[in-house]
mmCIF file of C-alpha atoms in Angstrom:
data_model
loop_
_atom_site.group_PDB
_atom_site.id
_atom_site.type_symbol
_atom_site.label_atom_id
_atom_site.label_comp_id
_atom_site.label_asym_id
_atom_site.label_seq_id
_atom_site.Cartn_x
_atom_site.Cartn_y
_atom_site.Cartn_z
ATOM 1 C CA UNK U 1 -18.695 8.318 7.889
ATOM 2 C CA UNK U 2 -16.260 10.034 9.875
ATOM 3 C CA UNK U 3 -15.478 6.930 11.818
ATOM 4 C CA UNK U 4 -14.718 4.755 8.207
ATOM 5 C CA UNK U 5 -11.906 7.621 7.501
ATOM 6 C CA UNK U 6 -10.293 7.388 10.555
ATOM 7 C CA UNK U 7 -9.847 3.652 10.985
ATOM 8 C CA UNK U 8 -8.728 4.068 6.748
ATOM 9 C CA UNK U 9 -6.490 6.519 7.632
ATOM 10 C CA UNK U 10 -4.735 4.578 10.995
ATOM 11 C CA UNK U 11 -4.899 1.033 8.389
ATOM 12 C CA UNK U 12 -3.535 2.875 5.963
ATOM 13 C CA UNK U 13 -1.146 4.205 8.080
ATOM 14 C CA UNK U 14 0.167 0.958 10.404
ATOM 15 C CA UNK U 15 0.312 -0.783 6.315
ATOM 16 C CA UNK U 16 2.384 1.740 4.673
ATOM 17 C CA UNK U 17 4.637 1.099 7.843
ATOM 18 C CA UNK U 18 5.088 -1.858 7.481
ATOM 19 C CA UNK U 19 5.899 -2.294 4.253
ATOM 20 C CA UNK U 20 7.910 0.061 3.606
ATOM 21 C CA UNK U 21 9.799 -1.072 7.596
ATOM 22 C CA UNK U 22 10.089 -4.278 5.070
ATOM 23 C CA UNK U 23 12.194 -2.820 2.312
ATOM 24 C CA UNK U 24 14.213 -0.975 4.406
ATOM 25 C CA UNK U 25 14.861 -3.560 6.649
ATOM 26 C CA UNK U 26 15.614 -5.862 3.714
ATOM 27 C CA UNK U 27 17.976 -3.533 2.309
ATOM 28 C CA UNK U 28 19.970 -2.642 5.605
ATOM 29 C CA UNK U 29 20.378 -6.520 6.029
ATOM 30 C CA UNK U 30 21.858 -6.392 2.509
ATOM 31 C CA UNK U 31 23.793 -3.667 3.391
ATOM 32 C CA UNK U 32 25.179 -5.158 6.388
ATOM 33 C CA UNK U 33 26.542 -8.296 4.884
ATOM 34 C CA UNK U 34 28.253 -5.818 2.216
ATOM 35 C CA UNK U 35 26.348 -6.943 -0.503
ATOM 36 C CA UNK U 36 27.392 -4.206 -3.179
ATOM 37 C CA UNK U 37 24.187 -4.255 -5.203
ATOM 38 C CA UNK U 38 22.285 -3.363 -2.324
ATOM 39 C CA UNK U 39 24.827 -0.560 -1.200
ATOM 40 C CA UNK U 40 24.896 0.732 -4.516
ATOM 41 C CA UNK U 41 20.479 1.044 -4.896
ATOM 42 C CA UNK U 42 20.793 2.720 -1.351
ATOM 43 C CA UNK U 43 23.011 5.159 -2.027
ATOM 44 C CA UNK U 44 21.342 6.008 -5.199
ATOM 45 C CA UNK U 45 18.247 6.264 -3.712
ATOM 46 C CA UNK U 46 18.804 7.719 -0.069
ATOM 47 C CA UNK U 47 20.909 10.626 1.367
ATOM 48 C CA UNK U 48 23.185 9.747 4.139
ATOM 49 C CA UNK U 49 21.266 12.088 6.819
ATOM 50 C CA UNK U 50 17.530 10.849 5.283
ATOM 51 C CA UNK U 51 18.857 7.238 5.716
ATOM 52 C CA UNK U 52 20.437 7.089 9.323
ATOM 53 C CA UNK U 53 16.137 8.555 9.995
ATOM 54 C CA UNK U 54 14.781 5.473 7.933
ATOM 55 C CA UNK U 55 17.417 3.400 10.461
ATOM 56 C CA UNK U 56 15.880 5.007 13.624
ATOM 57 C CA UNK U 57 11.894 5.158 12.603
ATOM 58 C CA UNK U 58 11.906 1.454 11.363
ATOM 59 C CA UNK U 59 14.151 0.180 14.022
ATOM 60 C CA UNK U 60 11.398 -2.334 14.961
ATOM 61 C CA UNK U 61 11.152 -3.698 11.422
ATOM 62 C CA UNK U 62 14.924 -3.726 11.385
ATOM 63 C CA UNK U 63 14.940 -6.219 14.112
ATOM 64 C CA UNK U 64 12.334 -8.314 12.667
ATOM 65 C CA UNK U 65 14.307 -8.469 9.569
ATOM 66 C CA UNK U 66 17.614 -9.445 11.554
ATOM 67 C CA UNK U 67 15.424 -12.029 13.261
ATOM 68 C CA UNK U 68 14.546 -13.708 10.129
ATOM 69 C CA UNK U 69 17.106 -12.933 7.559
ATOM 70 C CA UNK U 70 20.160 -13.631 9.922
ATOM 71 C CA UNK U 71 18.990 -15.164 13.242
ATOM 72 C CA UNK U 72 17.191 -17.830 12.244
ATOM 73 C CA UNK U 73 19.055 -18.991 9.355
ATOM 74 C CA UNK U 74 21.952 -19.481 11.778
ATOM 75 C CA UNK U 75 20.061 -21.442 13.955
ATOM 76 C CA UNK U 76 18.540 -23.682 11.606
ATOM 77 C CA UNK U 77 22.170 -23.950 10.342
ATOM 78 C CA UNK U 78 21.962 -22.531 6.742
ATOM 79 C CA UNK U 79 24.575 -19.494 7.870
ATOM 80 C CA UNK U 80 27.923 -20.561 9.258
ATOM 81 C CA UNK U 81 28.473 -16.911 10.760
ATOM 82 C CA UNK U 82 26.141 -14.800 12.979
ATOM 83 C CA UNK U 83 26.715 -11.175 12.476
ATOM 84 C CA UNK U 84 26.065 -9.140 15.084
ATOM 85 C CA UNK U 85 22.814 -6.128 14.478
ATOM 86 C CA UNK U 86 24.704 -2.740 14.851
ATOM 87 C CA UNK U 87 22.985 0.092 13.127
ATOM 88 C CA UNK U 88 26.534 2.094 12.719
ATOM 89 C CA UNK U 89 28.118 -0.941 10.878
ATOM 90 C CA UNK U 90 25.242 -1.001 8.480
ATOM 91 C CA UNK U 91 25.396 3.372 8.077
ATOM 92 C CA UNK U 92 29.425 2.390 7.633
ATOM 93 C CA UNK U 93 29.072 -0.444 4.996
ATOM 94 C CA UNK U 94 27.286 2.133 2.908
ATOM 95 C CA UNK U 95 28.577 5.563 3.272
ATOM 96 C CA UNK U 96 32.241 5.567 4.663
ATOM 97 C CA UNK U 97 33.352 2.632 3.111
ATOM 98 C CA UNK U 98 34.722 2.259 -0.433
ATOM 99 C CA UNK U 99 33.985 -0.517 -2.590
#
């Protein structure tokens, strides 16, 4: 019995990661192709401090998003222009920046 919890709690766990690693990844990609929508719901939903944390603890799930969102879309030839992954250009798009 104790044994089902534990592996609940750790699937549980590794899920809610990455899931939620999705969204925020998904938004931050948003956010660093200035899409104001996206800026917008993140500001209205984060704190600058609380989201430069989400940036750090999903930084895997970050990269898999730039993989698929920007990398491979510009190799299959969809995008025209590859923008580089910086984590302080997507913190800048949405808090010190004024649109």
């Amino acid at each position: 019995m104790i044994e089902y919890i534990y592996y609940l709690f750790i699937f549980g766990a590794i899920l809610t990661y990455i899931v939620w690693g999705f969204i925020i990844s998904f938004e931050s990609i948003l956010a660093l192709n200035e899409t104001k929508s996206a800026i917008d719901w993140i500001k209205k939903r984060h704190k600058p401090k609380t989201f430069k944390y989400l940036l750090i603890i999903f930084l895997p799930m970050l990269h898999l998003g730039y993989i698929f969102f920007e990398l491979i879309p510009f190799l299959i030839g969809i995008e025209e222009e590859l923008k580089s992954f910086d984590l302080e250009q997507i913190y800048k798009n949405i808090y010190l920046k004024q649109l």
